[in-house]
PDB file of C-alpha atoms in Angstrom:
ATOM      1  CA  MET C  20      31.167 -15.487   2.342  1.00 74.00           C
ATOM      2  CA  THR C  21      31.996 -11.824   0.885  1.00 81.00           C
ATOM      3  CA  THR C  22      29.451 -12.175  -1.767  1.00 85.00           C
ATOM      4  CA  TRP C  23      26.678 -13.141   0.679  1.00 91.00           C
ATOM      5  CA  LEU C  24      27.448 -10.218   2.992  1.00 92.00           C
ATOM      6  CA  LEU C  25      27.241  -7.913   0.169  1.00 91.00           C
ATOM      7  CA  ILE C  26      23.827  -8.920  -0.495  1.00 94.00           C
ATOM      8  CA  PHE C  27      22.707  -9.220   3.202  1.00 95.00           C
ATOM      9  CA  ILE C  28      23.881  -6.016   4.618  1.00 93.00           C
ATOM     10  CA  PRO C  29      22.532  -3.583   1.937  1.00 90.00           C
ATOM     11  CA  ALA C  30      19.449  -5.702   2.042  1.00 94.00           C
ATOM     12  CA  LEU C  31      19.112  -5.053   5.692  1.00 94.00           C
ATOM     13  CA  LEU C  32      19.852  -1.343   5.329  1.00 90.00           C
ATOM     14  CA  ALA C  33      17.355  -1.452   2.593  1.00 90.00           C
ATOM     15  CA  GLY C  34      14.636  -2.879   4.852  1.00 91.00           C
ATOM     16  CA  VAL C  35      15.165  -0.244   7.318  1.00 89.00           C
ATOM     17  CA  VAL C  36      14.887   2.780   4.739  1.00 86.00           C
ATOM     18  CA  GLN C  37      11.904   1.120   3.041  1.00 86.00           C
ATOM     19  CA  GLY C  38      10.045   0.693   6.420  1.00 84.00           C
ATOM     20  CA  LEU C  39      10.619   4.270   7.391  1.00 83.00           C
ATOM     21  CA  THR C  40      10.121   6.149   4.110  1.00 81.00           C
ATOM     22  CA  GLY C  41       8.018   3.682   2.076  1.00 83.00           C
ATOM     23  CA  PHE C  42      10.558   3.724  -0.623  1.00 80.00           C
ATOM     24  CA  GLY C  43      14.409   3.647  -1.308  1.00 81.00           C
ATOM     25  CA  ALA C  44      15.214  -0.037  -1.027  1.00 85.00           C
ATOM     26  CA  VAL C  45      16.499  -0.374  -4.320  1.00 83.00           C
ATOM     27  CA  ILE C  46      18.348   2.773  -4.146  1.00 80.00           C
ATOM     28  CA  ILE C  47      20.344   1.413  -1.135  1.00 83.00           C
ATOM     29  CA  MET C  48      20.955  -2.053  -2.664  1.00 87.00           C
ATOM     30  CA  MET C  49      21.959  -0.865  -6.027  1.00 80.00           C
ATOM     31  CA  THR C  50      25.007   1.111  -4.433  1.00 77.00           C
ATOM     32  CA  ILE C  51      26.590  -2.407  -3.841  1.00 82.00           C
ATOM     33  CA  PHE C  52      24.773  -5.075  -5.992  1.00 84.00           C
ATOM     34  CA  PRO C  53      26.132  -4.010  -9.242  1.00 78.00           C
ATOM     35  CA  PHE C  54      29.729  -4.521  -7.870  1.00 80.00           C
ATOM     36  CA  ILE C  55      28.942  -8.393  -7.656  1.00 85.00           C
ATOM     37  CA  LEU C  56      26.141  -8.895 -10.106  1.00 84.00           C
ATOM     38  CA  PRO C  57      25.090  -7.688 -13.675  1.00 80.00           C
ATOM     39  CA  ILE C  58      23.428  -4.289 -13.207  1.00 72.00           C
ATOM     40  CA  SER C  59      20.051  -5.564 -14.983  1.00 74.00           C
ATOM     41  CA  SER C  60      19.736  -8.594 -12.825  1.00 83.00           C
ATOM     42  CA  ALA C  61      20.923  -6.768  -9.842  1.00 84.00           C
ATOM     43  CA  ALA C  62      17.914  -4.331 -10.339  1.00 81.00           C
ATOM     44  CA  GLY C  63      15.477  -7.399 -10.397  1.00 86.00           C
ATOM     45  CA  ILE C  64      17.175  -9.065  -7.420  1.00 91.00           C
ATOM     46  CA  ALA C  65      16.858  -5.822  -5.346  1.00 90.00           C
ATOM     47  CA  GLY C  66      13.284  -5.452  -6.080  1.00 87.00           C
ATOM     48  CA  LEU C  67      12.255  -9.134  -5.291  1.00 91.00           C
ATOM     49  CA  SER C  68      14.543  -8.908  -2.151  1.00 93.00           C
ATOM     50  CA  MET C  69      11.756  -6.696  -0.838  1.00 91.00           C
ATOM     51  CA  LEU C  70       8.776  -8.900  -1.570  1.00 90.00           C
ATOM     52  CA  ALA C  71       8.183 -10.621   1.864  1.00 88.00           C
ATOM     53  CA  SER C  72       8.552  -7.104   3.495  1.00 88.00           C
ATOM     54  CA  MET C  73       6.172  -5.444   1.034  1.00 90.00           C
ATOM     55  CA  ILE C  74       3.691  -8.327   1.621  1.00 90.00           C
ATOM     56  CA  GLY C  75       3.929  -7.803   5.536  1.00 87.00           C
ATOM     57  CA  LEU C  76       3.467  -4.049   5.451  1.00 86.00           C
ATOM     58  CA  THR C  77       0.632  -4.319   3.020  1.00 89.00           C
ATOM     59  CA  TYR C  78      -1.247  -6.799   5.225  1.00 90.00           C
ATOM     60  CA  ARG C  79      -0.424  -4.713   8.360  1.00 88.00           C
ATOM     61  CA  TYR C  80      -2.157  -1.634   6.895  1.00 89.00           C
ATOM     62  CA  ARG C  81      -4.618  -3.365   4.689  1.00 91.00           C
ATOM     63  CA  HIS C  82      -7.558  -1.498   6.325  1.00 92.00           C
ATOM     64  CA  GLU C  83      -5.974   1.760   5.030  1.00 93.00           C
ATOM     65  CA  PHE C  84      -5.486   0.386   1.431  1.00 92.00           C
ATOM     66  CA  LYS C  85      -7.717   1.874  -1.330  1.00 91.00           C
ATOM     67  CA  LEU C  86      -7.434  -0.079  -4.503  1.00 90.00           C
ATOM     68  CA  LYS C  87      -9.101   2.742  -6.658  1.00 89.00           C
ATOM     69  CA  ARG C  88      -6.141   5.006  -5.581  1.00 91.00           C
ATOM     70  CA  VAL C  89      -3.494   2.567  -6.882  1.00 94.00           C
ATOM     71  CA  ILE C  90      -4.746   0.845  -9.881  1.00 94.00           C
ATOM     72  CA  VAL C  91      -4.842   3.835 -12.397  1.00 93.00           C
ATOM     73  CA  PRO C  92      -1.303   5.143 -11.545  1.00 94.00           C
ATOM     74  CA  PHE C  93      -0.118   1.548 -11.791  1.00 95.00           C
ATOM     75  CA  ILE C  94      -1.502   1.112 -15.301  1.00 95.00           C
ATOM     76  CA  ILE C  95       0.292   4.275 -16.554  1.00 95.00           C
ATOM     77  CA  TYR C  96       3.437   3.528 -14.574  1.00 94.00           C
ATOM     78  CA  ALA C  97       3.589  -0.093 -15.791  1.00 92.00           C
ATOM     79  CA  ALA C  98       2.886   0.589 -19.373  1.00 92.00           C
ATOM     80  CA  VAL C  99       5.989   2.945 -19.513  1.00 92.00           C
ATOM     81  CA  ALA C 100       8.172   0.459 -17.395  1.00 88.00           C
ATOM     82  CA  THR C 101       7.370  -2.377 -19.722  1.00 86.00           C
ATOM     83  CA  TRP C 102       8.574  -0.144 -22.562  1.00 86.00           C
ATOM     84  CA  SER C 103      11.776   1.095 -20.824  1.00 83.00           C
ATOM     85  CA  VAL C 104      12.806  -2.354 -19.837  1.00 76.00           C
ATOM     86  CA  HIS C 105      13.556  -2.802 -23.544  1.00 75.00           C
ATOM     87  CA  LEU C 106      15.734   0.357 -23.745  1.00 76.00           C
ATOM     88  CA  SER C 107      18.115  -0.701 -20.862  1.00 66.00           C
ATOM     89  CA  ASN C 108      20.715  -2.028 -23.463  1.00 64.00           C
ATOM     90  CA  VAL C 109      20.127   1.143 -25.765  1.00 73.00           C
ATOM     91  CA  LEU C 110      20.195   4.333 -23.591  1.00 73.00           C
ATOM     92  CA  ASN C 111      23.052   5.694 -21.701  1.00 76.00           C
ATOM     93  CA  SER C 112      22.342   4.818 -18.225  1.00 70.00           C
ATOM     94  CA  HIS C 113      24.859   7.284 -16.807  1.00 78.00           C
ATOM     95  CA  VAL C 114      23.213  10.291 -18.510  1.00 79.00           C
ATOM     96  CA  MET C 115      19.722   8.913 -17.277  1.00 74.00           C
ATOM     97  CA  ARG C 116      21.059   8.567 -13.803  1.00 77.00           C
ATOM     98  CA  MET C 117      22.142  12.076 -13.696  1.00 83.00           C
ATOM     99  CA  LEU C 118      18.890  13.411 -15.389  1.00 79.00           C
ATOM    100  CA  LEU C 119      17.064  11.656 -12.334  1.00 77.00           C
ATOM    101  CA  GLY C 120      19.530  12.965  -9.811  1.00 83.00           C
ATOM    102  CA  GLY C 121      18.909  16.656 -10.974  1.00 85.00           C
ATOM    103  CA  LEU C 122      15.100  16.184 -10.651  1.00 81.00           C
ATOM    104  CA  LEU C 123      15.323  14.817  -7.254  1.00 81.00           C
ATOM    105  CA  VAL C 124      17.588  17.497  -5.918  1.00 87.00           C
ATOM    106  CA  ALA C 125      15.287  20.150  -7.521  1.00 84.00           C
ATOM    107  CA  LEU C 126      12.129  18.363  -5.834  1.00 80.00           C
ATOM    108  CA  PHE C 127      14.005  18.392  -2.422  1.00 83.00           C
ATOM    109  CA  LEU C 128      14.832  22.048  -2.622  1.00 86.00           C
ATOM    110  CA  TYR C 129      11.226  22.872  -3.711  1.00 79.00           C
ATOM    111  CA  PHE C 130       9.617  20.902  -0.647  1.00 76.00           C
ATOM    112  CA  THR C 131      12.472  22.389   1.650  1.00 80.00           C
ATOM    113  CA  LEU C 132      12.080  26.041   0.758  1.00 79.00           C
ATOM    114  CA  VAL C 133       8.397  26.486  -0.566  1.00 72.00           C
ATOM    115  CA  LYS C 134       6.268  26.707   2.817  1.00 64.00           C
ATOM    116  CA  ASN C 135       3.263  24.192   3.022  1.00 64.00           C
ATOM    117  CA  SER C 136       4.374  22.713  -0.373  1.00 56.00           C
ATOM    118  CA  GLY C 137       4.103  19.007   1.040  1.00 57.00           C
ATOM    119  CA  GLU C 138       0.477  19.524   1.829  1.00 60.00           C
ATOM    120  CA  ARG C 139      -0.806  20.421  -1.657  1.00 65.00           C
ATOM    121  CA  HIS C 140      -2.413  18.008  -3.924  1.00 78.00           C
ATOM    122  CA  TYR C 141      -0.911  17.799  -7.378  1.00 81.00           C
ATOM    123  CA  PRO C 142      -2.727  18.805 -10.719  1.00 86.00           C
ATOM    124  CA  TRP C 143      -3.677  15.794 -12.746  1.00 87.00           C
ATOM    125  CA  TYR C 144      -0.973  16.639 -15.392  1.00 91.00           C
ATOM    126  CA  ILE C 145       1.889  16.773 -12.839  1.00 89.00           C
ATOM    127  CA  ALA C 146       0.636  13.470 -11.208  1.00 91.00           C
ATOM    128  CA  VAL C 147       0.654  11.926 -14.614  1.00 94.00           C
ATOM    129  CA  CYS C 148       4.281  13.198 -15.226  1.00 92.00           C
ATOM    130  CA  PHE C 149       5.249  11.720 -11.821  1.00 90.00           C
ATOM    131  CA  MET C 150       3.891   8.161 -12.976  1.00 94.00           C
ATOM    132  CA  VAL C 151       5.418   8.316 -16.480  1.00 94.00           C
ATOM    133  CA  ILE C 152       8.906   9.413 -15.116  1.00 90.00           C
ATOM    134  CA  SER C 153       8.811   6.988 -12.349  1.00 89.00           C
ATOM    135  CA  GLY C 154       7.674   4.062 -14.925  1.00 90.00           C
ATOM    136  CA  PHE C 155      10.480   5.078 -17.132  1.00 87.00           C
ATOM    137  CA  PHE C 156      13.360   4.907 -14.531  1.00 83.00           C
ATOM    138  CA  ASN C 157      11.976   1.817 -12.978  1.00 82.00           C
ATOM    139  CA  GLY C 158      12.048  -0.104 -16.115  1.00 78.00           C
ATOM    140  CA  LEU C 159      15.397   1.205 -17.025  1.00 75.00           C
ATOM    141  CA  LEU C 160      17.248   1.273 -13.790  1.00 72.00           C
ATOM    142  CA  GLY C 161      14.963  -0.387 -11.219  1.00 73.00           C
ATOM    143  CA  ILE C 162      14.249   2.849  -9.645  1.00 75.00           C
ATOM    144  CA  GLY C 163      10.808   4.277  -9.494  1.00 79.00           C
ATOM    145  CA  GLY C 164      10.201   5.025  -5.870  1.00 82.00           C
ATOM    146  CA  PRO C 165      10.805   8.771  -4.961  1.00 80.00           C
ATOM    147  CA  LEU C 166       8.218  10.460  -7.300  1.00 84.00           C
ATOM    148  CA  MET C 167       5.481   7.959  -6.456  1.00 90.00           C
ATOM    149  CA  ALA C 168       6.278   8.370  -2.778  1.00 87.00           C
ATOM    150  CA  LEU C 169       5.561  12.124  -3.265  1.00 86.00           C
ATOM    151  CA  TYR C 170       2.398  11.410  -5.146  1.00 91.00           C
ATOM    152  CA  PHE C 171       0.888   9.053  -2.499  1.00 92.00           C
ATOM    153  CA  LEU C 172       2.126  11.346   0.112  1.00 88.00           C
ATOM    154  CA  SER C 173       0.146  14.177  -1.163  1.00 87.00           C
ATOM    155  CA  LEU C 174      -3.085  12.046  -0.896  1.00 89.00           C
ATOM    156  CA  SER C 175      -2.640  10.651   2.446  1.00 88.00           C
ATOM    157  CA  ASN C 176      -3.854  12.166   5.838  1.00 86.00           C
ATOM    158  CA  SER C 177      -1.785   9.759   8.030  1.00 86.00           C
ATOM    159  CA  ILE C 178       1.328   7.510   8.141  1.00 84.00           C
ATOM    160  CA  PRO C 179      -0.616   4.350   7.702  1.00 88.00           C
ATOM    161  CA  GLU C 180      -2.725   5.510   4.975  1.00 92.00           C
ATOM    162  CA  TYR C 181       0.484   6.405   3.086  1.00 90.00           C
ATOM    163  CA  THR C 182       2.181   3.215   3.859  1.00 90.00           C
ATOM    164  CA  ALA C 183      -0.692   1.097   2.789  1.00 92.00           C
ATOM    165  CA  SER C 184      -0.841   2.982  -0.686  1.00 94.00           C
ATOM    166  CA  ILE C 185       2.956   2.910  -1.386  1.00 92.00           C
ATOM    167  CA  GLN C 186       3.466  -0.578  -0.273  1.00 91.00           C
ATOM    168  CA  GLY C 187       0.398  -1.907  -2.156  1.00 93.00           C
ATOM    169  CA  PHE C 188       1.475  -0.069  -5.320  1.00 94.00           C
ATOM    170  CA  PHE C 189       5.051  -1.618  -5.161  1.00 90.00           C
ATOM    171  CA  LEU C 190       3.865  -4.968  -4.123  1.00 92.00           C
ATOM    172  CA  ILE C 191       1.779  -4.955  -7.402  1.00 93.00           C
ATOM    173  CA  ASP C 192       4.669  -3.703  -9.395  1.00 89.00           C
ATOM    174  CA  ALA C 193       7.347  -6.101  -8.009  1.00 87.00           C
ATOM    175  CA  PHE C 194       5.244  -8.963  -9.350  1.00 89.00           C
ATOM    176  CA  TYR C 195       4.533  -7.293 -12.682  1.00 89.00           C
ATOM    177  CA  ILE C 196       7.759  -5.872 -13.770  1.00 82.00           C
ATOM    178  CA  ASN C 197       9.715  -8.877 -12.482  1.00 84.00           C
ATOM    179  CA  SER C 198       7.650 -11.027 -14.555  1.00 87.00           C
ATOM    180  CA  VAL C 199       8.702  -8.917 -17.474  1.00 83.00           C
ATOM    181  CA  ARG C 200      12.427  -9.213 -16.456  1.00 81.00           C
ATOM    182  CA  VAL C 201      11.928 -13.102 -16.255  1.00 86.00           C
ATOM    183  CA  GLY C 202      10.253 -12.896 -19.647  1.00 84.00           C
ATOM    184  CA  ASN C 203      13.252 -11.089 -21.094  1.00 79.00           C
ATOM    185  CA  GLY C 204      15.884 -13.611 -19.698  1.00 83.00           C
ATOM    186  CA  ILE C 205      17.080 -10.945 -17.207  1.00 81.00           C
ATOM    187  CA  LEU C 206      16.344 -13.029 -14.051  1.00 86.00           C
ATOM    188  CA  SER C 207      16.578 -16.727 -13.849  1.00 86.00           C
ATOM    189  CA  LEU C 208      16.754 -19.693 -11.233  1.00 88.00           C
ATOM    190  CA  HIS C 209      20.513 -18.679 -10.727  1.00 89.00           C
ATOM    191  CA  ASP C 210      19.270 -15.739  -9.012  1.00 91.00           C
ATOM    192  CA  VAL C 211      16.874 -17.309  -6.476  1.00 92.00           C
ATOM    193  CA  PRO C 212      19.551 -17.979  -3.616  1.00 93.00           C
ATOM    194  CA  TYR C 213      20.436 -14.240  -3.802  1.00 94.00           C
ATOM    195  CA  ILE C 214      16.613 -13.202  -3.717  1.00 94.00           C
ATOM    196  CA  LEU C 215      16.124 -15.476  -0.667  1.00 95.00           C
ATOM    197  CA  VAL C 216      18.975 -13.945   1.301  1.00 95.00           C
ATOM    198  CA  GLY C 217      17.918 -10.456   0.438  1.00 95.00           C
ATOM    199  CA  MET C 218      14.258 -11.129   1.747  1.00 95.00           C
ATOM    200  CA  VAL C 219      15.525 -12.470   5.026  1.00 95.00           C
ATOM    201  CA  ALA C 220      17.726  -9.398   5.470  1.00 95.00           C
ATOM    202  CA  ALA C 221      15.126  -7.066   4.329  1.00 94.00           C
ATOM    203  CA  GLY C 222      12.630  -8.567   6.605  1.00 93.00           C
ATOM    204  CA  ILE C 223      14.822  -7.925   9.652  1.00 94.00           C
ATOM    205  CA  GLY C 224      15.446  -4.220   8.620  1.00 93.00           C
ATOM    206  CA  THR C 225      11.599  -3.811   8.055  1.00 90.00           C
ATOM    207  CA  ILE C 226      11.011  -5.041  11.656  1.00 90.00           C
ATOM    208  CA  ILE C 227      13.605  -2.724  13.006  1.00 91.00           C
ATOM    209  CA  ALA C 228      12.132   0.183  10.987  1.00 87.00           C
ATOM    210  CA  ALA C 229       8.745  -0.576  12.391  1.00 83.00           C
ATOM    211  CA  ARG C 230       9.818   0.140  16.027  1.00 84.00           C
ATOM    212  CA  ILE C 231      11.300   3.444  14.897  1.00 83.00           C
ATOM    213  CA  ALA C 232       8.527   4.558  12.865  1.00 74.00           C
ATOM    214  CA  ASN C 233       5.835   4.368  15.585  1.00 73.00           C
ATOM    215  CA  LYS C 234       7.971   7.237  17.300  1.00 76.00           C
ATOM    216  CA  LEU C 235       7.646   9.648  14.447  1.00 74.00           C
ATOM    217  CA  ASP C 236       4.648  12.215  14.038  1.00 76.00           C
ATOM    218  CA  ASP C 237       3.412  12.937  10.381  1.00 72.00           C
ATOM    219  CA  GLN C 238       5.544  16.274  10.031  1.00 75.00           C
ATOM    220  CA  THR C 239       8.606  14.694  10.987  1.00 79.00           C
ATOM    221  CA  PHE C 240       7.954  11.718   8.693  1.00 78.00           C
ATOM    222  CA  ARG C 241       7.296  13.960   5.737  1.00 76.00           C
ATOM    223  CA  LYS C 242      10.638  15.764   6.391  1.00 78.00           C
ATOM    224  CA  TRP C 243      12.565  12.598   6.560  1.00 78.00           C
ATOM    225  CA  ILE C 244      11.034  11.453   2.944  1.00 79.00           C
ATOM    226  CA  TYR C 245      12.137  14.841   1.532  1.00 82.00           C
ATOM    227  CA  ARG C 246      15.452  14.604   3.054  1.00 83.00           C
ATOM    228  CA  PHE C 247      15.976  11.110   1.643  1.00 83.00           C
ATOM    229  CA  ILE C 248      14.788  12.132  -1.787  1.00 81.00           C
ATOM    230  CA  GLY C 249      17.463  14.873  -1.804  1.00 85.00           C
ATOM    231  CA  LEU C 250      20.260  12.477  -0.760  1.00 85.00           C
ATOM    232  CA  SER C 251      19.015  10.002  -3.499  1.00 81.00           C
ATOM    233  CA  GLY C 252      19.406  12.749  -6.069  1.00 83.00           C
ATOM    234  CA  ILE C 253      22.937  13.703  -4.836  1.00 88.00           C
ATOM    235  CA  TYR C 254      23.866  10.131  -5.076  1.00 81.00           C
ATOM    236  CA  TYR C 255      22.648   9.865  -8.630  1.00 78.00           C
ATOM    237  CA  LEU C 256      24.468  12.966  -9.681  1.00 85.00           C
ATOM    238  CA  PHE C 257      27.789  12.157  -8.313  1.00 83.00           C
ATOM    239  CA  PHE C 258      28.272   8.471  -8.100  1.00 73.00           C
TER     240      PHE C 258
END
């Protein structure tokens, strides 16, 4: 029973966070899942737990979804992620987490201290860096959300437009990167019950988030995303 609660409760909270910010579900689940599961399979289970929620959100905002906005970033992101999956047993994951944490904290400080920073469009080379870094950490640790959230947020004029882009992007990614994990033997049929419980919990969390998100304006929404990026960075630095 304890094992199932340690799957259900983090997935429920992850659904709430993902529904409010568009990313962060895996961050929430990976604070608990590695205590009861191998870290490599935990990342895959966490990602697939959000599958039903991502499908629901993508369908809900389907009229705002623009495939051309998503497809090129995904190709770059996926190419790097495929490569970094194979590095997960070679690189020091603790050092990688600290590097990611420092980057996220720096971004939080930038968006907090620099006026109108969140309303700027990124130069193409910065955007490509976001895609490469996100793909690298997704393949390595299952964490690719924060920088892609900033990228899509910079291109969006409304919460529905942002949600459609980020959820559509991660829906495609969930199918692709977890196929790579299955092909590499990281995920198996043994993990299916955990994934199904996670899906149910995350779905409930997403429904809760939808009720809250409807009450947020665009500027408040952006501030919450930046704050969560900062908290994520602190977590990776110190835990």
